[in-house]
PDB file of C-alpha atoms in Angstrom:
ATOM      1  CA  MET A   1      16.477  11.013 140.612  1.00  0.00           C
ATOM      2  CA  ASP A   2      18.103  11.227 137.426  1.00  0.00           C
ATOM      3  CA  TYR A   3      15.165  13.320 136.108  1.00  0.00           C
ATOM      4  CA  SER A   4      16.418  14.152 133.342  1.00  0.00           C
ATOM      5  CA  ARG A   5      16.657  11.098 131.420  1.00  0.00           C
ATOM      6  CA  LYS A   6      13.729  10.169 133.240  1.00  0.00           C
ATOM      7  CA  ILE A   7      12.037  13.639 131.310  1.00  0.00           C
ATOM      8  CA  SER A   8      13.712  12.699 128.258  1.00  0.00           C
ATOM      9  CA  GLU A   9      12.329   9.389 128.141  1.00  0.00           C
ATOM     10  CA  ARG A  10       8.716  10.213 128.786  1.00  0.00           C
ATOM     11  CA  LEU A  11       7.974  12.727 126.195  1.00  0.00           C
ATOM     12  CA  TRP A  12       9.959  11.062 123.510  1.00  0.00           C
ATOM     13  CA  ASN A  13       7.762   7.577 124.294  1.00  0.00           C
ATOM     14  CA  LEU A  14       4.597   9.324 123.766  1.00  0.00           C
ATOM     15  CA  PRO A  15       2.876   7.187 121.244  1.00  0.00           C
ATOM     16  CA  ASP A  16       2.015   9.479 118.867  1.00  0.00           C
ATOM     17  CA  LYS A  17       5.255  10.832 118.481  1.00  0.00           C
ATOM     18  CA  GLY A  18       7.167   8.954 116.372  1.00  0.00           C
ATOM     19  CA  GLU A  19       4.423   9.747 113.474  1.00  0.00           C
ATOM     20  CA  LEU A  20       4.545  13.229 114.533  1.00  0.00           C
ATOM     21  CA  GLU A  21       9.003  14.607 114.328  1.00  0.00           C
ATOM     22  CA  SER A  22       8.460  12.698 110.532  1.00  0.00           C
ATOM     23  CA  ARG A  23       6.560  15.503 109.463  1.00  0.00           C
ATOM     24  CA  ARG A  24       8.319  18.237 110.805  1.00  0.00           C
ATOM     25  CA  GLU A  25       9.600  19.426 107.195  1.00  0.00           C
ATOM     26  CA  GLU A  26       6.026  19.092 106.083  1.00  0.00           C
ATOM     27  CA  THR A  27       4.668  21.581 109.083  1.00  0.00           C
ATOM     28  CA  PHE A  28       8.450  23.910 109.401  1.00  0.00           C
ATOM     29  CA  ILE A  29      10.839  25.677 107.374  1.00  0.00           C
ATOM     30  CA  ASP A  30      13.126  25.926 110.360  1.00  0.00           C
ATOM     31  CA  ASP A  31      13.174  22.247 110.874  1.00  0.00           C
ATOM     32  CA  ILE A  32      13.460  21.656 106.699  1.00  0.00           C
ATOM     33  CA  ILE A  33      17.201  24.447 106.853  1.00  0.00           C
ATOM     34  CA  GLN A  34      18.706  22.235 109.792  1.00  0.00           C
ATOM     35  CA  LYS A  35      18.210  18.987 108.305  1.00  0.00           C
ATOM     36  CA  SER A  36      18.861  20.378 104.458  1.00  0.00           C
ATOM     37  CA  HIS A  37      22.054  21.413 105.684  1.00  0.00           C
ATOM     38  CA  ILE A  38      23.434  18.596 107.595  1.00  0.00           C
ATOM     39  CA  GLU A  39      22.516  16.671 104.677  1.00  0.00           C
ATOM     40  CA  LYS A  40      24.787  19.085 102.627  1.00  0.00           C
ATOM     41  CA  GLU A  41      27.225  18.633 105.463  1.00  0.00           C
ATOM     42  CA  LEU A  42      27.110  14.789 106.247  1.00  0.00           C
ATOM     43  CA  LEU A  43      27.068  14.094 101.927  1.00  0.00           C
ATOM     44  CA  SER A  44      30.539  15.971 101.848  1.00  0.00           C
ATOM     45  CA  HIS A  45      31.903  13.529 104.664  1.00  0.00           C
ATOM     46  CA  LEU A  46      31.414  10.263 104.150  1.00  0.00           C
ATOM     47  CA  ASP A  47      34.627   9.157 102.457  1.00  0.00           C
ATOM     48  CA  GLY A  48      36.542   6.228 103.975  1.00  0.00           C
ATOM     49  CA  ILE A  49      32.548   6.521 105.809  1.00  0.00           C
ATOM     50  CA  ARG A  50      31.827   2.496 106.374  1.00  0.00           C
ATOM     51  CA  THR A  51      29.761   2.763 109.657  1.00  0.00           C
ATOM     52  CA  VAL A  52      28.190   4.836 112.123  1.00  0.00           C
ATOM     53  CA  PHE A  53      26.588   5.718 115.449  1.00  0.00           C
ATOM     54  CA  ASP A  54      23.941   7.975 115.334  1.00  0.00           C
ATOM     55  CA  GLY A  55      22.913   8.274 118.426  1.00  0.00           C
ATOM     56  CA  GLY A  56      19.425  10.155 118.927  1.00  0.00           C
ATOM     57  CA  ALA A  57      18.791   8.914 115.768  1.00  0.00           C
ATOM     58  CA  GLY A  58      14.440   9.625 116.004  1.00  0.00           C
ATOM     59  CA  CYS A  59      12.613   8.824 112.995  1.00  0.00           C
ATOM     60  CA  GLY A  60      16.265   7.937 110.825  1.00  0.00           C
ATOM     61  CA  ARG A  61      16.507  10.894 109.097  1.00  0.00           C
ATOM     62  CA  PHE A  62      19.498  10.187 108.541  1.00  0.00           C
ATOM     63  CA  SER A  63      19.954   6.716 109.585  1.00  0.00           C
ATOM     64  CA  ILE A  64      18.093   6.020 106.429  1.00  0.00           C
ATOM     65  CA  LEU A  65      19.892   8.683 104.129  1.00  0.00           C
ATOM     66  CA  LEU A  66      22.868   7.198 105.529  1.00  0.00           C
ATOM     67  CA  ALA A  67      22.342   3.820 104.611  1.00  0.00           C
ATOM     68  CA  LYS A  68      21.304   4.592 100.823  1.00  0.00           C
ATOM     69  CA  HIS A  69      24.431   5.870 100.692  1.00  0.00           C
ATOM     70  CA  GLY A  70      25.573   2.299 101.685  1.00  0.00           C
ATOM     71  CA  CYS A  71      26.695   2.780 105.683  1.00  0.00           C
ATOM     72  CA  GLU A  72      26.425   0.560 108.604  1.00  0.00           C
ATOM     73  CA  VAL A  73      23.952   2.155 110.549  1.00  0.00           C
ATOM     74  CA  THR A  74      23.481   1.521 114.151  1.00  0.00           C
ATOM     75  CA  HIS A  75      20.437   3.924 114.763  1.00  0.00           C
ATOM     76  CA  PHE A  76      19.993   4.738 118.612  1.00  0.00           C
ATOM     77  CA  ASP A  77      17.728   6.042 120.738  1.00  0.00           C
ATOM     78  CA  ILE A  78      15.130   6.402 123.406  1.00  0.00           C
ATOM     79  CA  SER A  79      12.210   6.394 122.448  1.00  0.00           C
ATOM     80  CA  GLN A  80      10.788   3.471 120.849  1.00  0.00           C
ATOM     81  CA  PRO A  81       7.950   4.987 119.077  1.00  0.00           C
ATOM     82  CA  MET A  82      10.582   6.762 116.677  1.00  0.00           C
ATOM     83  CA  ILE A  83      12.644   2.976 116.566  1.00  0.00           C
ATOM     84  CA  ASP A  84       9.540   2.085 115.223  1.00  0.00           C
ATOM     85  CA  LYS A  85       9.135   4.685 113.379  1.00  0.00           C
ATOM     86  CA  ALA A  86      11.597   4.771 112.139  1.00  0.00           C
ATOM     87  CA  ARG A  87      12.124   1.287 110.843  1.00  0.00           C
ATOM     88  CA  GLU A  88       8.833   1.636 109.103  1.00  0.00           C
ATOM     89  CA  LEU A  89      10.663   4.051 106.689  1.00  0.00           C
ATOM     90  CA  ALA A  90      13.958   2.470 106.669  1.00  0.00           C
ATOM     91  CA  GLU A  91      12.028  -0.650 105.427  1.00  0.00           C
ATOM     92  CA  LYS A  92      10.035   1.765 102.844  1.00  0.00           C
ATOM     93  CA  GLU A  93      12.902   2.871 101.312  1.00  0.00           C
ATOM     94  CA  GLY A  94      14.933  -0.124 100.636  1.00  0.00           C
ATOM     95  CA  VAL A  95      17.705   0.300 103.275  1.00  0.00           C
ATOM     96  CA  LEU A  96      16.126  -1.967 106.587  1.00  0.00           C
ATOM     97  CA  ASP A  97      19.122  -4.948 106.358  1.00  0.00           C
ATOM     98  CA  ARG A  98      22.266  -1.396 106.971  1.00  0.00           C
ATOM     99  CA  ILE A  99      20.759  -0.010 109.944  1.00  0.00           C
ATOM    100  CA  THR A 100      20.647  -1.984 113.199  1.00  0.00           C
ATOM    101  CA  PHE A 101      17.988   0.011 115.518  1.00  0.00           C
ATOM    102  CA  VAL A 102      18.865  -0.071 119.535  1.00  0.00           C
ATOM    103  CA  LYS A 103      16.359   0.939 121.551  1.00  0.00           C
ATOM    104  CA  GLY A 104      18.556   3.360 125.172  1.00  0.00           C
ATOM    105  CA  ALA A 105      19.987   6.269 126.687  1.00  0.00           C
ATOM    106  CA  LEU A 106      22.489   9.050 125.412  1.00  0.00           C
ATOM    107  CA  GLU A 107      24.002   7.970 129.167  1.00  0.00           C
ATOM    108  CA  HIS A 108      24.816   5.226 129.078  1.00  0.00           C
ATOM    109  CA  LEU A 109      27.263   4.231 125.376  1.00  0.00           C
ATOM    110  CA  GLU A 110      28.752   2.297 127.813  1.00  0.00           C
ATOM    111  CA  ALA A 111      28.244  -1.405 125.591  1.00  0.00           C
ATOM    112  CA  PHE A 112      30.127   0.189 122.787  1.00  0.00           C
ATOM    113  CA  ARG A 113      34.406   0.074 122.462  1.00  0.00           C
ATOM    114  CA  ASP A 114      36.396   2.424 121.466  1.00  0.00           C
ATOM    115  CA  SER A 115      36.395   3.546 118.135  1.00  0.00           C
ATOM    116  CA  SER A 116      33.311   1.189 117.592  1.00  0.00           C
ATOM    117  CA  PHE A 117      33.156   3.987 114.525  1.00  0.00           C
ATOM    118  CA  ASP A 118      33.677   5.367 111.287  1.00  0.00           C
ATOM    119  CA  MET A 119      31.447   8.666 112.025  1.00  0.00           C
ATOM    120  CA  VAL A 120      29.244   8.705 115.105  1.00  0.00           C
ATOM    121  CA  ILE A 121      26.661  11.450 114.404  1.00  0.00           C
ATOM    122  CA  SER A 122      23.880  12.563 117.113  1.00  0.00           C
ATOM    123  CA  PHE A 123      21.223  16.029 115.719  1.00  0.00           C
ATOM    124  CA  ASP A 124      18.200  17.770 116.604  1.00  0.00           C
ATOM    125  CA  ALA A 125      19.901  18.985 120.022  1.00  0.00           C
ATOM    126  CA  PRO A 126      19.965  15.067 122.510  1.00  0.00           C
ATOM    127  CA  VAL A 127      23.124  15.793 123.931  1.00  0.00           C
ATOM    128  CA  SER A 128      21.194  19.160 125.909  1.00  0.00           C
ATOM    129  CA  TYR A 129      18.842  16.916 127.248  1.00  0.00           C
ATOM    130  CA  THR A 130      21.344  14.772 128.992  1.00  0.00           C
ATOM    131  CA  TYR A 131      21.348  17.613 131.883  1.00  0.00           C
ATOM    132  CA  PRO A 132      23.409  17.201 134.216  1.00  0.00           C
ATOM    133  CA  ASN A 133      26.100  14.867 132.200  1.00  0.00           C
ATOM    134  CA  GLN A 134      26.270  16.401 129.190  1.00  0.00           C
ATOM    135  CA  GLU A 135      29.597  17.200 129.325  1.00  0.00           C
ATOM    136  CA  LYS A 136      30.655  13.624 129.756  1.00  0.00           C
ATOM    137  CA  VAL A 137      27.724  12.976 127.315  1.00  0.00           C
ATOM    138  CA  ILE A 138      29.806  14.424 124.485  1.00  0.00           C
ATOM    139  CA  ALA A 139      32.678  12.321 125.393  1.00  0.00           C
ATOM    140  CA  GLU A 140      31.701   9.876 125.454  1.00  0.00           C
ATOM    141  CA  LEU A 141      30.604   9.436 122.324  1.00  0.00           C
ATOM    142  CA  VAL A 142      33.571  10.860 120.505  1.00  0.00           C
ATOM    143  CA  ARG A 143      35.532   7.665 122.265  1.00  0.00           C
ATOM    144  CA  ILE A 144      32.952   5.254 120.211  1.00  0.00           C
ATOM    145  CA  CYS A 145      34.047   7.754 117.434  1.00  0.00           C
ATOM    146  CA  ARG A 146      37.164   6.514 114.462  1.00  0.00           C
ATOM    147  CA  LYS A 147      36.970   8.869 112.266  1.00  0.00           C
ATOM    148  CA  ARG A 148      34.725  12.281 112.145  1.00  0.00           C
ATOM    149  CA  ILE A 149      31.649  13.200 114.562  1.00  0.00           C
ATOM    150  CA  MET A 150      29.370  15.494 113.929  1.00  0.00           C
ATOM    151  CA  ILE A 151      26.634  16.761 116.878  1.00  0.00           C
ATOM    152  CA  SER A 152      24.114  19.734 117.224  1.00  0.00           C
ATOM    153  CA  VAL A 153      23.069  20.920 120.246  1.00  0.00           C
ATOM    154  CA  SER A 154      20.800  23.560 121.721  1.00  0.00           C
ATOM    155  CA  SER A 155      23.054  27.160 121.873  1.00  0.00           C
ATOM    156  CA  ARG A 156      22.487  29.628 124.089  1.00  0.00           C
ATOM    157  CA  LEU A 157      22.501  32.657 121.318  1.00  0.00           C
ATOM    158  CA  GLY A 158      19.598  31.122 119.766  1.00  0.00           C
ATOM    159  CA  TYR A 159      17.967  30.131 122.753  1.00  0.00           C
ATOM    160  CA  LEU A 160      17.722  33.138 124.467  1.00  0.00           C
ATOM    161  CA  PRO A 161      14.878  35.692 120.804  1.00  0.00           C
ATOM    162  CA  TYR A 162      13.621  32.879 122.501  1.00  0.00           C
ATOM    163  CA  LEU A 163      12.634  34.520 125.459  1.00  0.00           C
ATOM    164  CA  ALA A 164      11.480  37.839 124.004  1.00  0.00           C
ATOM    165  CA  ASN A 165       9.801  36.153 121.128  1.00  0.00           C
ATOM    166  CA  PRO A 166       6.330  34.227 121.754  1.00  0.00           C
ATOM    167  CA  ILE A 167       5.130  33.290 118.086  1.00  0.00           C
ATOM    168  CA  GLN A 168       8.700  32.521 117.426  1.00  0.00           C
ATOM    169  CA  LYS A 169       7.416  29.470 115.734  1.00  0.00           C
ATOM    170  CA  ASN A 170       5.043  31.519 113.070  1.00  0.00           C
ATOM    171  CA  GLN A 171       7.685  33.289 111.034  1.00  0.00           C
ATOM    172  CA  PHE A 172       8.410  29.391 109.943  1.00  0.00           C
ATOM    173  CA  ILE A 173       5.114  27.322 109.410  1.00  0.00           C
ATOM    174  CA  LEU A 174       4.951  26.286 105.985  1.00  0.00           C
ATOM    175  CA  ASP A 175       1.005  25.577 105.503  1.00  0.00           C
ATOM    176  CA  PRO A 176      -0.920  27.316 108.394  1.00  0.00           C
ATOM    177  CA  ASP A 177      -4.244  25.487 107.269  1.00  0.00           C
ATOM    178  CA  CYS A 178      -2.650  21.846 108.157  1.00  0.00           C
ATOM    179  CA  GLY A 179      -4.345  19.412 109.688  1.00  0.00           C
ATOM    180  CA  ASP A 180      -0.433  19.104 112.959  1.00  0.00           C
ATOM    181  CA  LEU A 181      -2.596  20.922 116.401  1.00  0.00           C
ATOM    182  CA  PHE A 182       0.626  22.650 116.828  1.00  0.00           C
ATOM    183  CA  VAL A 183       0.838  24.739 114.382  1.00  0.00           C
ATOM    184  CA  LYS A 184      -2.807  24.759 114.597  1.00  0.00           C
ATOM    185  CA  TRP A 185      -2.077  26.193 118.244  1.00  0.00           C
ATOM    186  CA  CYS A 186       0.696  28.150 116.970  1.00  0.00           C
ATOM    187  CA  VAL A 187      -1.553  30.275 114.610  1.00  0.00           C
ATOM    188  CA  ALA A 188      -4.693  29.824 117.257  1.00  0.00           C
ATOM    189  CA  ASN A 189      -2.810  31.387 120.557  1.00  0.00           C
ATOM    190  CA  ARG A 190      -1.344  34.319 118.621  1.00  0.00           C
ATOM    191  CA  ALA A 191      -3.367  37.578 119.246  1.00  0.00           C
ATOM    192  CA  ASP A 192      -3.249  35.374 122.618  1.00  0.00           C
ATOM    193  CA  ALA A 193       1.002  35.430 123.506  1.00  0.00           C
ATOM    194  CA  ILE A 194       1.458  39.013 121.455  1.00  0.00           C
ATOM    195  CA  GLU A 195      -1.025  40.516 124.697  1.00  0.00           C
ATOM    196  CA  ALA A 196       0.494  38.547 127.095  1.00  0.00           C
ATOM    197  CA  PHE A 197       3.939  39.006 126.229  1.00  0.00           C
ATOM    198  CA  ARG A 198       5.969  40.898 129.071  1.00  0.00           C
ATOM    199  CA  PHE A 199       9.944  41.131 128.718  1.00  0.00           C
ATOM    200  CA  HIS A 200      11.650  39.671 131.817  1.00  0.00           C
ATOM    201  CA  ARG A 201      15.273  40.984 132.215  1.00  0.00           C
ATOM    202  CA  GLU A 202      15.667  38.037 135.336  1.00  0.00           C
ATOM    203  CA  ALA A 203      15.030  35.561 133.160  1.00  0.00           C
ATOM    204  CA  VAL A 204      16.766  36.169 130.463  1.00  0.00           C
ATOM    205  CA  GLY A 205      19.715  37.352 132.120  1.00  0.00           C
ATOM    206  CA  LYS A 206      19.694  33.688 134.301  1.00  0.00           C
ATOM    207  CA  LEU A 207      19.413  31.415 130.334  1.00  0.00           C
ATOM    208  CA  TRP A 208      23.038  33.508 130.109  1.00  0.00           C
ATOM    209  CA  GLU A 209      24.274  32.923 132.520  1.00  0.00           C
ATOM    210  CA  GLU A 210      23.693  29.442 133.194  1.00  0.00           C
ATOM    211  CA  GLY A 211      22.535  27.872 130.143  1.00  0.00           C
ATOM    212  CA  LEU A 212      19.531  26.301 131.478  1.00  0.00           C
ATOM    213  CA  MET A 213      15.834  25.794 130.134  1.00  0.00           C
ATOM    214  CA  GLY A 214      13.895  24.046 132.495  1.00  0.00           C
ATOM    215  CA  GLY A 215      13.539  22.399 136.225  1.00  0.00           C
ATOM    216  CA  ASP A 216      11.788  22.680 138.829  1.00  0.00           C
ATOM    217  CA  GLU A 217       9.076  23.281 137.027  1.00  0.00           C
ATOM    218  CA  GLU A 218       9.648  20.455 134.967  1.00  0.00           C
ATOM    219  CA  ILE A 219       9.847  18.156 137.877  1.00  0.00           C
ATOM    220  CA  ALA A 220       7.219  18.737 139.584  1.00  0.00           C
ATOM    221  CA  GLU A 221       4.572  17.880 136.079  1.00  0.00           C
ATOM    222  CA  TYR A 222       6.337  14.962 135.741  1.00  0.00           C
ATOM    223  CA  GLU A 223       5.985  13.917 138.751  1.00  0.00           C
ATOM    224  CA  ARG A 224       1.897  14.937 138.250  1.00  0.00           C
ATOM    225  CA  GLY A 225       2.577  11.719 135.724  1.00  0.00           C
ATOM    226  CA  GLY A 226       2.184  14.795 132.875  1.00  0.00           C
ATOM    227  CA  ALA A 227       5.136  15.030 129.517  1.00  0.00           C
ATOM    228  CA  PRO A 228       7.495  18.587 130.020  1.00  0.00           C
ATOM    229  CA  TRP A 229       9.756  18.970 127.305  1.00  0.00           C
ATOM    230  CA  CYS A 230      12.809  18.734 128.517  1.00  0.00           C
ATOM    231  CA  ILE A 231      15.376  20.185 131.117  1.00  0.00           C
ATOM    232  CA  THR A 232      17.724  21.431 128.367  1.00  0.00           C
ATOM    233  CA  TYR A 233      20.746  22.508 128.816  1.00  0.00           C
ATOM    234  CA  THR A 234      22.479  24.986 126.105  1.00  0.00           C
ATOM    235  CA  PHE A 235      25.366  25.818 124.879  1.00  0.00           C
ATOM    236  CA  MET A 236      28.659  29.076 124.230  1.00  0.00           C
ATOM    237  CA  PRO A 237      30.120  27.199 121.150  1.00  0.00           C
ATOM    238  CA  ASP A 238      32.884  28.521 122.748  1.00  0.00           C
ATOM    239  CA  GLU A 239      31.750  25.572 125.364  1.00  0.00           C
ATOM    240  CA  LEU A 240      31.162  22.858 122.687  1.00  0.00           C
ATOM    241  CA  GLU A 241      33.648  23.534 121.374  1.00  0.00           C
ATOM    242  CA  GLY A 242      36.684  23.303 124.343  1.00  0.00           C
ATOM    243  CA  ILE A 243      34.345  20.263 125.264  1.00  0.00           C
ATOM    244  CA  LEU A 244      35.263  18.815 122.258  1.00  0.00           C
ATOM    245  CA  LYS A 245      38.514  19.843 121.898  1.00  0.00           C
ATOM    246  CA  ARG A 246      39.467  18.959 125.020  1.00  0.00           C
ATOM    247  CA  ASN A 247      38.508  15.511 124.715  1.00  0.00           C
ATOM    248  CA  GLY A 248      40.788  15.454 121.132  1.00  0.00           C
ATOM    249  CA  VAL A 249      39.235  16.587 118.604  1.00  0.00           C
ATOM    250  CA  LYS A 250      41.437  18.245 116.255  1.00  0.00           C
ATOM    251  CA  ASN A 251      39.936  20.689 113.705  1.00  0.00           C
ATOM    252  CA  ILE A 252      36.118  22.076 114.032  1.00  0.00           C
ATOM    253  CA  GLU A 253      34.085  23.467 112.930  1.00  0.00           C
ATOM    254  CA  LEU A 254      30.745  24.504 114.212  1.00  0.00           C
ATOM    255  CA  ALA A 255      27.939  26.823 112.047  1.00  0.00           C
ATOM    256  CA  GLY A 256      24.343  28.113 112.672  1.00  0.00           C
ATOM    257  CA  PRO A 257      21.360  26.133 110.577  1.00  0.00           C
ATOM    258  CA  GLY A 258      18.914  28.636 110.250  1.00  0.00           C
ATOM    259  CA  ALA A 259      20.455  32.290 110.998  1.00  0.00           C
ATOM    260  CA  TYR A 260      20.203  33.585 107.241  1.00  0.00           C
ATOM    261  CA  ALA A 261      16.531  32.831 107.821  1.00  0.00           C
ATOM    262  CA  ARG A 262      16.224  34.184 110.872  1.00  0.00           C
ATOM    263  CA  THR A 263      15.870  37.914 108.852  1.00  0.00           C
ATOM    264  CA  LEU A 264      13.469  36.898 106.866  1.00  0.00           C
ATOM    265  CA  PRO A 265       9.241  37.005 107.496  1.00  0.00           C
ATOM    266  CA  ASN A 266       7.388  34.062 107.074  1.00  0.00           C
ATOM    267  CA  GLU A 267       5.241  34.622 103.977  1.00  0.00           C
ATOM    268  CA  LEU A 268       8.728  34.734 101.881  1.00  0.00           C
ATOM    269  CA  LEU A 269       9.356  32.227 103.835  1.00  0.00           C
ATOM    270  CA  VAL A 270       6.623  30.418 102.434  1.00  0.00           C
ATOM    271  CA  LYS A 271       7.342  31.556  98.478  1.00  0.00           C
ATOM    272  CA  MET A 272      10.566  30.220  98.727  1.00  0.00           C
ATOM    273  CA  MET A 273      10.202  27.516 100.578  1.00  0.00           C
ATOM    274  CA  LYS A 274       6.668  26.553  97.591  1.00  0.00           C
ATOM    275  CA  ASN A 275       9.265  27.657  94.827  1.00  0.00           C
ATOM    276  CA  PRO A 276      11.473  24.867  93.664  1.00  0.00           C
ATOM    277  CA  GLY A 277      14.337  27.177  91.954  1.00  0.00           C
ATOM    278  CA  GLN A 278      13.816  29.544  94.557  1.00  0.00           C
ATOM    279  CA  ARG A 279      13.853  26.751  97.363  1.00  0.00           C
ATOM    280  CA  SER A 280      16.776  25.264  96.312  1.00  0.00           C
ATOM    281  CA  ASP A 281      18.933  28.131  95.362  1.00  0.00           C
ATOM    282  CA  PHE A 282      18.023  29.929  99.358  1.00  0.00           C
ATOM    283  CA  LEU A 283      18.954  26.578 101.269  1.00  0.00           C
ATOM    284  CA  ASP A 284      21.841  26.217  99.147  1.00  0.00           C
ATOM    285  CA  PHE A 285      22.457  29.974 100.474  1.00  0.00           C
ATOM    286  CA  CYS A 286      21.437  29.146 104.149  1.00  0.00           C
ATOM    287  CA  HIS A 287      24.500  26.507 104.213  1.00  0.00           C
ATOM    288  CA  ARG A 288      26.774  28.978 103.075  1.00  0.00           C
ATOM    289  CA  PHE A 289      25.493  31.629 105.630  1.00  0.00           C
ATOM    290  CA  ASP A 290      25.490  29.319 108.173  1.00  0.00           C
ATOM    291  CA  SER A 291      28.182  28.444 108.013  1.00  0.00           C
ATOM    292  CA  ASN A 292      30.428  31.298 108.533  1.00  0.00           C
ATOM    293  CA  PRO A 293      32.202  31.670 112.064  1.00  0.00           C
ATOM    294  CA  PHE A 294      30.228  34.478 112.675  1.00  0.00           C
ATOM    295  CA  VAL A 295      26.949  33.905 112.855  1.00  0.00           C
ATOM    296  CA  CYS A 296      27.163  30.327 114.041  1.00  0.00           C
ATOM    297  CA  GLY A 297      25.862  31.576 117.872  1.00  0.00           C
ATOM    298  CA  MET A 298      22.789  32.518 115.936  1.00  0.00           C
ATOM    299  CA  GLY A 299      21.703  29.843 114.112  1.00  0.00           C
ATOM    300  CA  LYS A 300      17.540  28.840 115.218  1.00  0.00           C
ATOM    301  CA  ASP A 301      18.324  26.619 117.859  1.00  0.00           C
ATOM    302  CA  ASN A 302      20.475  24.065 117.214  1.00  0.00           C
ATOM    303  CA  LEU A 303      24.428  25.385 116.700  1.00  0.00           C
ATOM    304  CA  LEU A 304      26.276  22.547 115.352  1.00  0.00           C
ATOM    305  CA  ALA A 305      29.631  21.037 115.086  1.00  0.00           C
ATOM    306  CA  GLN A 306      31.609  18.767 113.575  1.00  0.00           C
ATOM    307  CA  GLY A 307      35.911  17.387 113.077  1.00  0.00           C
ATOM    308  CA  GLU A 308      38.437  15.061 113.119  1.00  0.00           C
ATOM    309  CA  VAL A 309      38.572  12.394 116.149  1.00  0.00           C
TER     310      VAL A 309
END
């Protein structure tokens, strides 16, 4: 059984996923930083781009953005609740006629011809949820691309600090008093998470060597009828660059959105986010810092890669 795909389907098709995912930039600062970085990159590479494939497009954060800039977008996602939310938001923004919605899994792109789209994008790491088929999926994304590909995957160097920081998400909470249930859980469980923490050298070493988050426990939970987090393959920067090169991608650039913000406490991040001038300046500098190849692996949790086909 293809557990990775089945687990992803169940998780992302939970009824509340569309609404929750559409509000992440209202909830978590790391999401604001990552989306801002990607938006800057997309808008600076639109010359000659008319058609776009957005794989794992979610609630349409970038499908809608590109449609508003005149692109014809194929919005492809495994989750019907998120497609429904994206359709609702696209209609609200007046770009419904420029987006084609397709439900499907990234493991199955055979319906699309070679070089079908000027640009192919896939953000927030859906490629990493296709283990053990992640290399094949990247090859397929390149195959259907005519000019530029831009993807983000789970970063191994970005994920490793998670295993030594059970309260890492607390650093990026924008408003601890908001109604988001996950935010409430993070705040309520902070002290217990610190008290229960033990550094596990074996777990860190295993992730470093294998790159895999999840496995047997997630499969067992799925078989019990639960909806566990996706089995996630995390990439090293040189590994991702090598896969893209082998598939013919040229002029590859890597970035680690969130690397600079990892160095700052929640209080200062919140202060800057709530000051419009400071927010804009900070996000601009984050983009500059996080684009440096020497920090690309230490982004918050995603590794961003782009290049020409």
